[in-house]
Amino acid sequence: MQDKLIQKLEILSDAAKYDASCASGSAGKRKAGKTDKTGIGSLTGGSGICHSFTPDGRCVSLLKILMTNYCIYDCHYCINRVSSSVRRARFTVKETVDLTLNFYKRNYIEGLFLSSGIVGSPDLTMESMVRIAKSLRIDHGFKGYIHLKTIPNASPELQTEAGLYADRLSINVEMPTQPSLNKYAPEKDLGAIHGSMNTLKDKIAEHKADKSYSGKRPPSFAPGGQSTQMIVGADDSSDKIILKTSVNLYKQQKLRRVYYSAFSPIPDASEVLPLKPAPLMREHRLYQADWLLRFYGFNLDEILQNDMLDMEHDPKLAWALRNRHVFPIDLNKADKQLLLRVPGLGARTVQKILAIRRYTKLSWVDLTKMRLPLQKLKPFISVSDYLPAIHLLDSAHFELQFKQPKQFELFAT
Amino acid sequence: MKTISITSVPGYDEWRIASRACLAQSIPPEEIIWQSSQSIQDDLFGDNGQTTKVYEPKATHSIPKSVLALFKYALCHKDASRFALCYRVLWRVIFENRNLIQLKTDNDILRLNALVKAVKRDAYKMSAFLRFRKLVIEEQEHFVAWYEPEHFSLEIKLNFFQTRFKNMRWSILTPYRAAHWDTENLTLGDNPDSSAYPDDDQIEKYWLTYYANIFNPARIKKSAMLSSMPKKYWKNMPETALIEDMINKSNARARKMILDGKKS
Ligand code: SF4
């Protein structure tokens, strides 16, 4: 009996690992109240704790599993598609709830990240998922994190109910364009996916707005917002198309996070798919670009010169190399927006510099004490007692010094 | 010269009382030798006369809250020089510059922030990597953890564990101190016995199964794992016993994924 549960867990966690999002997003703070004698768990604010790390470098924060890997759809990139010969399994509602609580009580996890293949129908599947979240919240007073991956084409009522129990909802767009979806996920429809995001976006906004005038706190609705994922390198969409899609999703659907997942070969793959994995560097560059777009005040045209991101240099450095006339930037005078554009200065360092500047002038020694990446910074900045030799920026060989050692091939065949 | 002995760990309260006394008598930092029970053996000035008993005078100097908050963390560091450092910073804040902690490139402040950062990180890792095992005592569930933090991080995280596991009975044992929670009250005890930690837990095998299956063998990034989960913490975590094997087999597993793919 118990061994059977181990087998299910093997299959259903293995199937969940292709999802890129791992950490819990921030969904505010929460804890069991003083008079609550049975509830368990807390949210500490900020993103959740990483309770372990696997040898692929990823954080283990949530129990990330599929409810089932049976599926009636036939998405080519997916190991669970109906035409795949993978071993199948299904957790019951109770098994999932118990496993989550048992893991949580031992301090293994921050909560549950549940997705699922589609069994029976989208609604039947979604209903079981909602029952799991509901049981955790209502029957067990669970205050930890719950992320539900909503099922495409499930009814708006069920999606709305999911929002009452989950901290975050997500629905994967998978591919940036409808033609790509047609080819790789024939049952999925970009319009429907956007429609569902839109419904949830409105609900989230509604519940947030409520707070300001009603005396009593309304039940929270997906306080951690929505996220999505795109597979990179299975279809031939360019970085430009992918990032354009992201910018749109952030703006129109108010998504908290877009995840990029470099296509990685799956067992029993379909013929339509490439055999080689997409380079991890591409995924990495997309994340960097995404970050610059959201937190560093860059716009798409600045980051992308042509259809693809520069693989050699990170997008911020690449921008700086194209815009040498802006540099050197005086760290004692430049405003925040400009400081954020200096290669080698992260948002936190910029904050620090601004704080220090109020009390004292920054000199070269200060920079060494702050342990900044001076080699990288050197040509782009000036401080009270340092100015880069101007020919540094002008030299034709300038770019060469930033050449990175070639990434070792992670998967040499 | 005045010698002050701190006999408890981390020693925050003792340090605070002693510092107030020293401030009240205007004793400058250079004239105090701080001894702590963990460092008495290697103290070069050890036989420098008798230790002075400290007393708590009325507070005369107001110290910014933000400074005290930093001391709380820094004094949980295992570095024995923490007491002297904090007193020196305290002295300088009062007599030299009230905004001293804003001078992030001042050597004392750099050191203080380094201690704070190390303790915060260690405390965070404790809340992340500590593992409970379940005992049933007289039909009541009791969760026990043995954890070896690098610094005196237990005190920093007590609040976290009390909040998160409020309705559970639990004990956290560290090499220097134990904390016991009975759903309402917290009791502390010194030098606990590690043998009270159960050898196994019926759920642990599911956790190991999960850990082994959630990782992607086609993407080994050992250095990324090690920087987030340095080996010094591994002894606290049952799943780390699997890592070597997972890495060794990863190439074969990833290859199989591709080969399987080519077959279909
Ligand atoms: S619907 Fe989801 S589980 Fe089913 S085949 Fe498509 S991606 Fe896979």
XYZ file of C-alpha atoms and ligand atoms in Angstrom:
685
model
C 0.000 0.000 0.000
C 2.709 2.429 1.059
C 4.994 1.349 -1.744
C 2.276 2.203 -4.159
C 2.315 5.742 -2.873
C 6.063 5.875 -3.420
C 5.561 4.766 -6.996
C 2.923 7.386 -7.605
C 5.144 10.017 -6.096
C 8.005 8.936 -8.341
C 5.906 9.257 -11.464
C 4.065 12.417 -10.539
C 7.044 14.391 -9.284
C 9.151 13.272 -12.221
C 6.443 14.578 -14.539
C 6.321 17.919 -12.734
C 9.983 18.766 -13.091
C 9.603 20.251 -16.544
C 7.873 23.213 -15.008
C 10.356 26.016 -14.506
C 8.762 27.915 -11.669
C 9.933 26.567 -8.361
C 10.032 29.173 -5.636
C 6.835 30.518 -4.219
C 5.995 34.020 -5.242
C 5.282 36.627 -2.655
C 1.697 36.602 -1.429
C 1.947 38.756 1.681
C 2.002 37.495 5.259
C -0.287 35.013 6.937
C -0.343 32.943 10.090
C -2.654 31.032 12.390
C -4.510 33.410 14.694
C -4.252 33.337 18.501
C -7.459 31.376 18.974
C -6.775 29.001 16.104
C -6.019 25.684 17.780
C -5.612 23.480 14.734
C -4.305 25.540 11.845
C -0.789 25.109 10.578
C 1.662 27.191 8.640
C 2.630 30.724 7.826
C 3.623 32.963 4.987
C 6.530 35.165 5.949
C 6.181 37.738 3.177
C 8.664 37.945 0.357
C 9.326 34.889 -1.696
C 9.193 31.566 0.062
C 12.055 29.744 1.703
C 14.165 27.391 -0.402
C 14.162 24.251 1.724
C 16.641 22.361 -0.357
C 18.565 22.454 -3.617
C 18.878 19.693 -6.173
C 22.049 19.001 -8.198
C 20.563 20.956 -11.125
C 20.953 24.044 -8.924
C 17.237 24.571 -8.485
C 15.520 25.486 -5.276
C 13.061 23.073 -3.705
C 10.454 25.206 -2.050
C 7.159 23.523 -2.791
C 5.821 20.039 -3.168
C 5.586 20.308 -6.941
C 3.567 17.434 -8.313
C 0.974 16.545 -10.862
C -2.352 15.344 -9.544
C -2.287 12.944 -12.453
C -0.246 12.487 -15.594
C -3.106 10.932 -17.529
C -4.123 13.375 -20.211
C -6.613 13.447 -23.046
C -4.728 16.200 -24.916
C -1.827 15.681 -27.248
C 0.668 18.518 -26.788
C 3.810 17.356 -28.548
C 6.357 18.832 -26.161
C 4.693 17.184 -23.179
C 5.642 13.846 -21.750
C 2.059 13.298 -20.560
C 0.309 13.716 -23.877
C -2.202 11.026 -24.729
C 0.023 9.440 -27.357
C 3.013 9.016 -25.031
C 3.812 5.622 -23.567
C 4.879 6.979 -20.182
C 3.806 5.203 -16.948
C 0.649 6.779 -15.565
C -0.551 7.434 -12.049
C -3.101 9.463 -10.170
C -3.180 10.829 -6.625
C -6.449 10.921 -4.747
C -7.521 14.165 -3.142
C -6.734 12.774 0.306
C -3.310 11.481 -0.684
C -2.330 14.879 -2.004
C -3.620 16.679 1.062
C -1.893 14.275 3.473
C 1.389 14.386 1.631
C 1.381 18.174 1.659
C 0.644 18.377 5.370
C 3.124 15.650 6.281
C 5.876 17.370 4.308
C 4.989 20.741 5.736
C 5.077 19.547 9.340
C 8.606 18.285 8.876
C 9.716 21.610 7.451
C 10.476 20.188 3.994
C 8.344 22.680 2.074
C 6.526 26.017 1.967
C 3.443 24.549 0.387
C 1.972 22.884 -2.658
C 2.359 23.536 -6.365
C -0.214 21.424 -8.099
C -0.696 20.950 -11.788
C -2.317 18.130 -13.665
C -2.944 16.372 -16.910
C -6.529 16.450 -18.040
C -8.597 13.443 -16.986
C -12.178 13.034 -18.119
C -12.705 16.683 -18.928
C -11.112 20.008 -18.075
C -13.891 20.709 -15.563
C -13.650 17.344 -13.812
C -9.908 17.813 -13.456
C -10.150 21.354 -12.228
C -12.802 20.357 -9.745
C -10.541 17.790 -8.085
C -7.729 20.304 -7.897
C -9.978 22.851 -6.263
C -11.106 20.192 -3.774
C -7.504 19.599 -2.756
C -6.865 23.288 -2.153
C -10.177 23.687 -0.360
C -9.558 20.741 1.924
C -6.129 22.082 2.873
C -7.500 25.522 3.660
C -10.869 24.685 5.211
C -10.468 21.232 6.789
C -6.901 21.691 7.956
C -6.469 25.434 8.377
C -3.417 25.324 6.148
C -1.729 28.737 6.007
C 1.170 27.760 3.746
C 1.497 28.526 0.059
C -0.699 27.016 -2.631
C -0.068 27.440 -6.344
C -2.576 25.885 -8.713
C -1.910 25.531 -12.385
C -5.378 26.045 -13.775
C -6.585 23.795 -16.528
C -7.054 25.378 -19.951
C -10.692 25.369 -20.999
C -12.026 24.800 -17.455
C -15.130 26.819 -16.605
C -14.707 30.367 -15.287
C -16.651 29.379 -12.122
C -14.082 26.751 -11.212
C -11.185 29.082 -11.950
C -12.787 31.669 -9.755
C -13.274 29.190 -6.940
C -9.632 28.181 -7.245
C -8.669 31.780 -6.564
C -10.351 31.657 -3.163
C -7.951 28.996 -1.902
C -4.803 29.456 -3.947
C -2.135 32.083 -3.447
C -1.124 31.981 -7.035
C -2.831 30.782 -10.182
C -1.074 30.152 -13.412
C -1.918 29.014 -16.852
C 0.823 28.296 -19.327
C 0.773 30.068 -22.657
C 3.436 27.516 -23.710
C 4.101 29.088 -27.109
C 4.189 32.763 -27.994
C 2.054 32.478 -31.131
C -1.114 30.730 -32.244
C 0.548 29.057 -35.276
C 3.098 27.497 -32.934
C 0.349 26.362 -30.607
C -1.513 24.845 -33.562
C 1.533 22.877 -34.438
C 2.593 21.769 -30.960
C -0.513 21.899 -28.793
C -3.430 21.444 -31.168
C -6.134 21.475 -28.486
C -4.974 24.742 -26.960
C -6.129 28.142 -27.969
C -4.255 31.335 -27.204
C -7.473 33.342 -27.150
C -9.003 31.061 -24.523
C -5.848 31.189 -22.410
C -5.874 34.968 -22.507
C -9.580 34.942 -21.745
C -8.995 32.942 -18.619
C -6.127 35.188 -17.542
C -8.357 38.134 -18.074
C -11.146 36.744 -15.888
C -8.702 36.107 -13.092
C -7.027 39.471 -13.497
C -10.377 41.192 -13.016
C -11.181 39.078 -9.957
C -7.829 39.824 -8.386
C -8.297 43.538 -8.995
C -11.853 43.419 -7.605
C -10.751 41.821 -4.357
C -7.863 44.211 -3.948
C -10.089 47.228 -4.498
C -12.578 45.971 -1.908
C -10.102 46.457 0.884
C -10.133 50.213 0.667
C -13.764 50.876 1.551
C -15.324 47.861 3.267
C -14.617 47.625 6.957
C -14.318 43.878 6.947
C -11.530 42.230 5.055
C -12.857 40.375 2.028
C -11.629 36.831 1.466
C -8.368 37.087 -0.368
C -8.242 36.065 -3.988
C -4.976 34.701 -5.371
C -2.959 37.313 -3.456
C 0.200 36.134 -5.201
C -1.263 36.950 -8.613
C -0.835 34.991 -11.836
C 2.156 33.631 -13.653
C 2.787 31.709 -16.854
C 5.433 29.793 -18.711
C 6.740 29.684 -22.259
C 8.806 26.924 -23.761
C 11.840 28.265 -25.554
C 13.440 26.585 -28.524
C 10.858 23.951 -29.366
C 9.285 26.144 -32.029
C 11.180 28.707 -34.089
C 9.929 31.875 -32.388
C 12.665 34.462 -31.992
C 13.662 36.116 -28.719
C 11.978 39.247 -29.980
C 8.638 37.497 -30.411
C 8.973 35.845 -27.018
C 9.866 39.049 -25.197
C 7.135 40.980 -26.988
C 4.666 38.402 -25.757
C 6.005 38.799 -22.222
C 5.791 42.568 -22.279
C 2.210 42.220 -23.377
C 1.378 39.733 -20.661
C 2.921 41.917 -17.969
C 1.051 44.923 -19.214
C -2.328 43.591 -20.194
C -2.785 40.630 -17.894
C -0.806 42.102 -14.999
C 1.144 38.884 -14.639
C 3.599 38.670 -11.783
C 6.037 36.461 -13.557
C 6.705 34.915 -16.945
C 8.891 31.824 -16.770
C 11.019 30.647 -19.659
C 11.836 27.019 -20.000
C 14.507 25.985 -22.468
C 13.127 23.036 -24.334
C 14.747 19.917 -23.020
C 14.302 16.564 -24.704
C 11.701 14.382 -23.072
C 11.476 10.620 -23.082
C 9.258 9.217 -25.781
C 9.241 12.500 -27.658
C 7.074 13.251 -30.638
C 8.488 13.467 -34.165
C 7.730 17.162 -34.582
C 10.183 18.143 -31.878
C 13.832 19.014 -32.268
C 16.113 16.317 -30.839
C 18.560 18.720 -29.285
C 17.891 20.744 -26.196
C 17.757 24.522 -26.542
C 20.894 26.130 -25.098
C 20.447 26.987 -21.437
C 22.248 30.239 -22.172
C 19.291 31.344 -24.255
C 16.934 30.793 -21.352
C 19.359 32.651 -19.096
C 19.561 35.640 -21.446
C 15.775 35.798 -21.678
C 15.513 35.973 -17.898
C 18.129 38.733 -17.822
C 16.270 40.671 -20.487
C 12.953 40.133 -18.698
C 14.532 41.519 -15.527
C 15.891 44.602 -17.292
C 12.476 45.274 -18.784
C 10.689 45.044 -15.462
C 13.089 46.530 -12.932
C 15.778 48.493 -14.726
C 13.807 50.843 -16.909
C 14.925 49.413 -20.240
C 12.548 49.081 -23.149
C 12.435 46.342 -25.735
C 14.099 48.285 -28.540
C 17.056 49.127 -26.369
C 17.637 45.530 -25.440
C 17.143 43.943 -28.827
C 19.091 45.028 -31.839
C 17.834 42.270 -34.010
C 15.651 39.232 -33.500
C 17.885 37.395 -31.090
C 19.639 38.404 -27.890
C 23.411 38.518 -27.843
C 24.665 35.183 -26.513
C 28.163 36.472 -25.857
C 27.313 39.329 -23.499
C 24.525 39.817 -21.050
C 21.911 42.240 -22.409
C 22.944 45.092 -20.131
C 26.581 44.886 -21.102
C 25.585 44.542 -24.733
C 23.580 47.739 -24.442
C 26.496 49.540 -22.795
C 28.856 48.423 -25.544
C 26.501 49.858 -28.133
C 26.122 53.095 -26.191
C 29.638 53.958 -25.136
C 28.980 57.684 -25.449
C 26.892 57.535 -22.235
C 29.913 56.468 -20.204
C 31.793 56.927 -17.955
C 29.056 57.541 -15.419
C 29.923 59.479 -12.260
C 28.776 57.353 -9.323
C 28.669 60.428 -7.100
C 26.328 62.376 -9.346
C 24.311 60.173 -11.693
C 20.642 59.637 -10.910
C 19.163 56.268 -10.088
C 17.939 55.497 -13.599
C 21.406 56.002 -15.002
C 23.156 54.054 -12.255
C 20.899 51.110 -13.022
C 22.329 51.059 -16.529
C 25.925 50.526 -15.478
C 27.085 46.970 -16.228
C 27.991 45.342 -12.936
C 25.700 47.417 -10.728
C 22.612 45.576 -9.515
C 19.520 47.220 -8.086
C 20.652 46.564 -4.537
C 24.107 48.031 -5.076
C 22.544 51.097 -6.630
C 20.420 51.502 -3.508
C 23.540 51.238 -1.380
C 25.416 53.797 -3.434
C 22.557 56.242 -3.132
C 22.495 55.769 0.646
C 26.230 56.251 1.058
C 26.259 59.273 -1.202
C 24.101 61.192 1.213
C 26.863 61.151 3.802
C 30.106 60.928 1.951
C 31.727 61.036 -1.477
C 32.561 57.689 -2.972
C 36.193 57.013 -3.748
C 37.942 54.074 -5.340
C 38.805 52.534 -1.947
C 35.121 52.583 -1.043
C 34.349 50.577 -4.144
C 36.901 47.940 -3.230
C 35.443 47.755 0.256
C 31.993 47.221 -1.181
C 33.356 44.272 -3.116
C 31.996 45.362 -6.441
C 33.022 43.609 -9.673
C 35.630 46.248 -10.417
C 37.066 44.586 -13.469
C 33.705 44.845 -15.170
C 32.842 48.277 -13.788
C 36.169 49.954 -14.400
C 35.662 51.296 -17.914
C 32.133 52.532 -17.270
C 32.378 54.611 -14.111
C 34.137 57.451 -12.421
C 34.408 58.371 -8.727
C 36.032 61.259 -6.861
C 39.577 59.971 -7.392
C 39.204 57.793 -10.459
C 38.442 58.339 -14.111
C 38.868 55.589 -16.680
C 41.428 56.168 -19.389
C 39.241 57.405 -22.179
C 40.863 55.228 -24.803
C 39.493 52.239 -22.908
C 36.025 52.929 -24.176
C 37.175 53.869 -27.639
C 39.417 50.955 -28.294
C 38.309 48.548 -30.967
C 39.413 45.662 -28.780
C 37.294 46.897 -25.944
C 34.687 44.184 -26.328
C 37.246 41.451 -26.220
C 37.946 41.900 -22.535
C 34.371 40.932 -21.729
C 34.494 37.726 -23.669
C 33.339 34.968 -21.426
C 34.983 31.603 -21.331
C 32.871 29.339 -23.503
C 30.045 27.750 -21.563
C 30.839 24.123 -21.187
C 28.380 22.027 -23.079
C 25.996 20.621 -20.518
C 24.936 17.827 -22.652
C 27.553 16.680 -25.110
C 26.331 13.811 -27.208
C 42.027 47.860 31.906
C 38.700 46.339 32.652
C 37.879 42.723 31.892
C 34.318 41.680 31.288
C 33.314 38.046 31.100
C 30.321 37.013 29.118
C 29.321 33.598 30.349
C 26.260 32.784 28.260
C 25.753 32.353 24.538
C 25.005 34.248 22.425
C 25.470 36.757 25.254
C 23.295 39.606 24.043
C 21.708 40.392 27.400
C 24.948 40.202 29.338
C 26.664 42.384 26.793
C 23.882 44.955 26.918
C 23.980 45.202 30.695
C 27.770 45.394 30.786
C 27.890 47.964 28.006
C 25.457 50.217 29.779
C 27.551 50.013 32.908
C 30.713 50.842 30.997
C 29.040 53.729 29.224
C 27.781 55.083 32.501
C 31.378 55.138 33.713
C 32.621 56.471 30.377
C 35.082 53.653 29.871
C 36.434 53.890 26.318
C 36.542 50.769 24.129
C 40.339 50.540 24.221
C 40.218 49.956 27.955
C 37.962 46.942 27.975
C 38.849 43.334 27.387
C 35.819 41.292 26.511
C 36.049 37.640 27.385
C 33.509 35.084 26.443
C 33.178 31.567 27.734
C 33.868 30.202 24.247
C 37.222 31.960 23.947
C 38.753 31.908 27.406
C 41.367 29.323 26.459
C 42.891 31.317 23.666
C 42.741 34.724 25.274
C 46.234 36.155 25.443
C 45.378 38.568 28.192
C 43.698 35.896 30.253
C 45.451 36.403 33.590
C 45.043 40.111 33.658
C 43.571 40.382 37.124
C 40.132 39.688 38.423
C 36.940 40.092 36.465
C 34.705 42.951 37.381
C 31.180 42.194 38.357
C 28.829 44.308 36.294
C 25.690 46.063 37.380
C 22.897 47.750 35.505
C 22.731 51.506 35.906
C 19.954 53.795 34.696
C 19.994 54.292 30.986
C 21.615 57.581 30.186
C 22.309 57.408 26.483
C 19.662 56.884 23.883
C 20.726 54.543 21.137
C 18.961 54.477 17.781
C 16.773 51.395 17.426
C 18.308 50.578 14.071
C 21.718 50.221 15.725
C 20.410 47.905 18.425
C 18.701 45.808 15.766
C 22.064 45.275 14.075
C 23.683 44.340 17.393
C 21.027 41.707 17.997
C 22.184 39.874 14.900
C 25.899 40.593 15.209
C 26.009 39.300 18.768
C 24.689 35.933 17.592
C 27.863 35.493 15.551
C 30.341 33.000 16.925
C 33.285 35.359 16.424
C 34.521 36.139 19.945
C 35.489 39.674 18.951
C 31.822 40.573 18.475
C 31.446 42.047 21.981
C 34.356 44.426 21.586
C 33.239 45.416 18.104
C 29.686 46.196 19.166
C 30.869 48.219 22.153
C 33.231 50.198 19.937
C 30.459 50.938 17.463
C 28.166 51.880 20.323
C 30.798 54.252 21.681
C 31.396 55.820 18.328
C 27.688 56.253 17.635
C 27.328 58.148 20.896
C 30.492 60.233 20.918
C 31.557 60.450 17.305
C 28.705 60.273 14.831
C 25.065 59.364 15.340
C 24.838 58.366 11.699
C 27.855 56.117 11.864
C 25.994 53.065 10.583
C 25.212 54.914 7.387
C 28.922 55.054 6.614
C 28.928 51.718 4.971
C 32.585 51.889 4.057
C 33.828 52.610 7.593
C 35.899 49.629 8.716
C 33.932 48.975 11.905
C 30.652 49.244 10.066
C 31.883 46.979 7.295
C 32.818 44.383 9.891
C 29.541 44.814 11.762
C 27.530 44.414 8.579
C 29.560 41.363 7.631
C 28.673 39.737 10.956
C 25.019 40.684 10.585
C 24.905 39.307 7.079
C 26.527 36.023 8.081
C 24.096 35.542 10.958
C 21.072 36.438 8.857
C 22.108 33.973 6.228
C 22.813 31.255 8.751
C 19.472 31.879 10.445
C 17.676 31.764 7.114
C 19.382 28.479 6.325
C 18.222 27.146 9.665
C 14.603 27.936 8.886
C 15.129 26.252 5.514
C 17.248 23.198 6.222
C 16.062 22.076 9.647
C 14.128 18.796 9.478
C 11.647 17.537 12.018
C 11.081 13.881 12.752
C 7.924 12.683 14.405
C 7.760 10.908 17.749
C 4.594 9.660 19.335
C 4.700 10.054 23.111
C 1.636 8.920 25.045
C -0.427 9.111 21.891
C 0.646 12.647 21.266
C 2.623 13.734 18.239
C 5.902 15.409 19.001
C 8.270 16.738 16.346
C 11.974 16.779 17.064
C 14.834 18.322 15.104
C 18.574 18.230 15.618
C 20.283 21.101 13.876
C 23.818 22.453 13.944
C 23.842 26.109 12.942
C 27.112 27.822 12.185
C 26.344 30.692 14.557
C 23.934 31.124 17.474
C 21.032 31.293 15.106
C 18.415 29.466 17.121
C 17.501 32.606 19.069
C 16.885 34.509 15.832
C 14.488 31.955 14.445
C 12.457 30.982 17.525
C 9.727 33.332 16.540
C 9.509 31.884 13.075
C 9.106 28.319 14.331
C 6.585 29.308 16.988
C 4.449 31.048 14.404
C 4.650 28.506 11.653
C 4.226 25.439 13.843
C 2.085 27.026 16.507
C -0.239 24.068 17.001
C 2.460 21.416 16.910
C 4.512 20.202 19.849
C 8.144 20.440 18.875
C 11.692 20.470 20.144
C 14.649 21.937 18.341
C 17.980 20.705 19.595
C 21.228 22.442 18.710
C 24.688 21.723 20.112
C 24.401 24.615 22.569
C 20.715 24.941 23.325
C 17.323 23.282 23.040
C 13.963 24.936 22.566
C 10.742 23.115 23.422
C 7.288 24.288 22.383
C 4.091 22.762 23.762
C 1.673 24.839 21.597
C 1.622 27.586 24.232
C 4.883 27.935 26.074
C 8.501 27.967 25.085
C 11.167 26.441 27.332
C 14.879 26.661 26.755
C 17.558 24.333 28.054
C 21.327 24.226 27.641
C 23.545 21.535 26.110
C 20.913 19.107 24.879
C 21.576 15.490 24.097
C 21.586 14.709 20.383
C 20.486 11.138 21.010
C 16.991 12.451 21.692
C 16.687 12.941 17.927
C 14.780 9.990 16.441
C 16.688 7.886 13.896
C 13.943 7.825 11.364
C 10.566 9.103 10.394
C 7.973 7.266 8.365
C 7.524 10.167 5.951
C 11.201 10.693 5.225
C 11.299 8.063 2.467
C 8.640 9.985 0.562
C 10.682 13.125 0.880
C 13.754 11.325 -0.459
C 11.698 9.930 -3.321
C 10.432 13.377 -4.128
C 13.884 14.936 -3.961
C 15.401 12.317 -6.253
C 12.681 12.693 -8.862
C 12.102 16.406 -9.033
C 15.547 17.209 -10.397
C 16.434 17.324 -14.063
C 19.421 15.066 -14.797
C 20.032 16.801 -18.116
C 20.979 19.994 -16.311
C 23.592 19.311 -13.661
C 24.782 22.553 -12.077
C 26.645 21.399 -9.056
C 28.308 24.724 -8.297
C 24.957 26.503 -8.214
C 23.692 23.912 -5.770
C 26.783 24.219 -3.581
C 26.677 27.993 -3.386
C 23.099 27.885 -2.115
C 23.530 24.785 -0.012
C 27.162 24.599 1.157
C 28.387 21.253 2.390
C 28.637 22.471 5.975
C 24.832 22.232 6.158
C 24.496 18.803 4.625
C 24.665 16.930 7.902
C 21.310 18.411 8.842
C 19.484 17.177 5.777
C 18.680 13.549 5.014
C 18.293 14.103 1.273
C 21.920 15.148 0.824
C 22.939 11.491 1.154
C 21.434 10.963 -2.314
C 23.309 13.716 -4.111
C 26.447 11.874 -5.114
C 24.503 9.034 -6.594
C 22.129 11.388 -8.401
C 25.037 13.167 -10.052
C 26.818 9.960 -10.983
C 23.762 8.535 -12.626
C 22.587 11.748 -14.233
C 24.460 11.318 -17.473
C 23.018 7.886 -18.051
C 19.546 9.082 -17.156
C 19.698 12.063 -19.459
C 21.067 9.942 -22.300
C 18.234 7.528 -21.834
C 15.748 10.369 -22.158
C 17.180 11.225 -25.561
C 17.445 7.664 -26.740
C 13.884 6.980 -25.700
C 12.968 10.063 -27.631
C 14.658 8.852 -30.800
C 12.895 5.512 -30.686
C 9.351 6.745 -30.965
S -2.743 19.494 -21.592
Fe -1.003 19.695 -20.258
S -0.627 17.631 -19.492
Fe -1.965 17.430 -21.240
S -0.603 17.055 -22.942
Fe -0.967 19.258 -22.899
S 0.691 20.114 -21.647
Fe 0.646 17.884 -21.285
